[in-house]
CSV table of C-alpha atoms in Angstrom, one decimal:
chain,number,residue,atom,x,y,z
A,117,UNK,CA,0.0,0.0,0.0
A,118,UNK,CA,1.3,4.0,-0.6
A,119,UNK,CA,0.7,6.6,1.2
A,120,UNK,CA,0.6,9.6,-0.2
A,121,UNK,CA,3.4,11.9,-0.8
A,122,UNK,CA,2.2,15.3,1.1
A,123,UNK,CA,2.0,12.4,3.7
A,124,UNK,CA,4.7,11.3,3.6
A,125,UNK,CA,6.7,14.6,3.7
A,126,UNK,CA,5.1,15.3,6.8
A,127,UNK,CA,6.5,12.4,8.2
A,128,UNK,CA,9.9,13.4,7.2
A,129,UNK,CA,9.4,16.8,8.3
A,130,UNK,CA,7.7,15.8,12.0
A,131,UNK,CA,10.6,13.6,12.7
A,132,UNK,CA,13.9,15.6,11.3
A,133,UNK,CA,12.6,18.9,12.7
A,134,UNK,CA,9.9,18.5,15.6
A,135,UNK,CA,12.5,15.7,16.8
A,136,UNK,CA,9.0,13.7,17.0
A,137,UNK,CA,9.2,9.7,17.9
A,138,UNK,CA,7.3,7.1,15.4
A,139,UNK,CA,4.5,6.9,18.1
A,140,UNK,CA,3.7,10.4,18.3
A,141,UNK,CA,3.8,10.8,14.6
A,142,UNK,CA,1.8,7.9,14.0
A,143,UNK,CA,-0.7,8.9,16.3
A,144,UNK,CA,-0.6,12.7,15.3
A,145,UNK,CA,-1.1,11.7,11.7
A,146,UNK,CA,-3.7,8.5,12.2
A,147,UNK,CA,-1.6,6.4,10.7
A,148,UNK,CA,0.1,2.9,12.0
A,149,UNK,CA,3.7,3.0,13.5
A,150,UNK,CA,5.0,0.5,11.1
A,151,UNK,CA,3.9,3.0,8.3
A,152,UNK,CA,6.2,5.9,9.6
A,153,UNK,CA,9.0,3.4,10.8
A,154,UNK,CA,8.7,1.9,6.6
A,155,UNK,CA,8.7,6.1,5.6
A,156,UNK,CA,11.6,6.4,7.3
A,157,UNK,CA,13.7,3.3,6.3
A,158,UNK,CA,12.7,4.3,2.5
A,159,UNK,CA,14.4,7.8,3.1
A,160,UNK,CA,17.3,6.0,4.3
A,161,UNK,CA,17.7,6.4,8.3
A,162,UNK,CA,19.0,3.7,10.6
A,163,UNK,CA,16.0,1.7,13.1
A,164,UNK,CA,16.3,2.8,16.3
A,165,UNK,CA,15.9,0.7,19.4
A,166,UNK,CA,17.7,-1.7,21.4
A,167,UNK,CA,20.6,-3.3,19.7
A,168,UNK,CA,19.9,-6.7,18.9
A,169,UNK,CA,21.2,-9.1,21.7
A,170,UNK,CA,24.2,-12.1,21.5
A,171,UNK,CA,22.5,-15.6,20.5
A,172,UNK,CA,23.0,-17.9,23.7
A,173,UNK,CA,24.7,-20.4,22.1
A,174,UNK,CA,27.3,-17.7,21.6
A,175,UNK,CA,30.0,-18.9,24.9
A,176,UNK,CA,29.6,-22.2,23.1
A,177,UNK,CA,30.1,-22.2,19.5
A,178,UNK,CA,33.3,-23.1,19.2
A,179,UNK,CA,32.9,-26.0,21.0
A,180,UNK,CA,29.9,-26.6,19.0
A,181,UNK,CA,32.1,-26.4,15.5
A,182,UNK,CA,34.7,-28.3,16.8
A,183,UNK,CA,32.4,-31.5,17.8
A,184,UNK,CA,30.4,-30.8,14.0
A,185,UNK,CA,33.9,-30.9,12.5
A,186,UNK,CA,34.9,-33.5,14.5
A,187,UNK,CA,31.9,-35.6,13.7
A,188,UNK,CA,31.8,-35.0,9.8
A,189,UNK,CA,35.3,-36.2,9.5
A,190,UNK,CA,34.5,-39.3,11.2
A,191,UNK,CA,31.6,-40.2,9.3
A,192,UNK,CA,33.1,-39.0,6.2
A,193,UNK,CA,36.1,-41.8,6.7
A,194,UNK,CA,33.6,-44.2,7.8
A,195,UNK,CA,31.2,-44.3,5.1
A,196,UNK,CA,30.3,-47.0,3.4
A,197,UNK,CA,31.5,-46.6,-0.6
A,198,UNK,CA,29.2,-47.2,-3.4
């Protein structure tokens, strides 16, 4: 779906200069946040919130490769050959 373009100029103009958050604008304008956070990714500016979190396998990945690369070599010798 588009929205218009006097629309979304105001959007631009609300967030750059009234230092507005996507709420408030949404709200302000009637529109849905997703529509103003979509209006702002198109003109190019980063998403903000919380940076995104370390998986929790993270402490154990390399122990995780190894046993994987561990494993594939000792199937891969044990194979049966066609």
């Amino acid at each position: 779906m588009t929205i218009a373009v006097e629309l979304e100029a105001q959007i631009l103009r609300l967030y750059h200069v009234g230092k507005w958050r996507c709420g408030t604008i949404a709200r302000q304008l009637h529109v849905h946040r997703e529509t103003v956070q979509r209006v702002l990714a198109h003109a190019g500016l980063p998403r903000h919130g919380p940076p995104p979190r370390a998986s929790m396998i993270e402490p154990y990945r390399p122990f995780i490769q190894q046993t994987l690369e561990k494993w594939s070599r000792r199937h891969a010798t044990s194979a049966p050959r066609v």
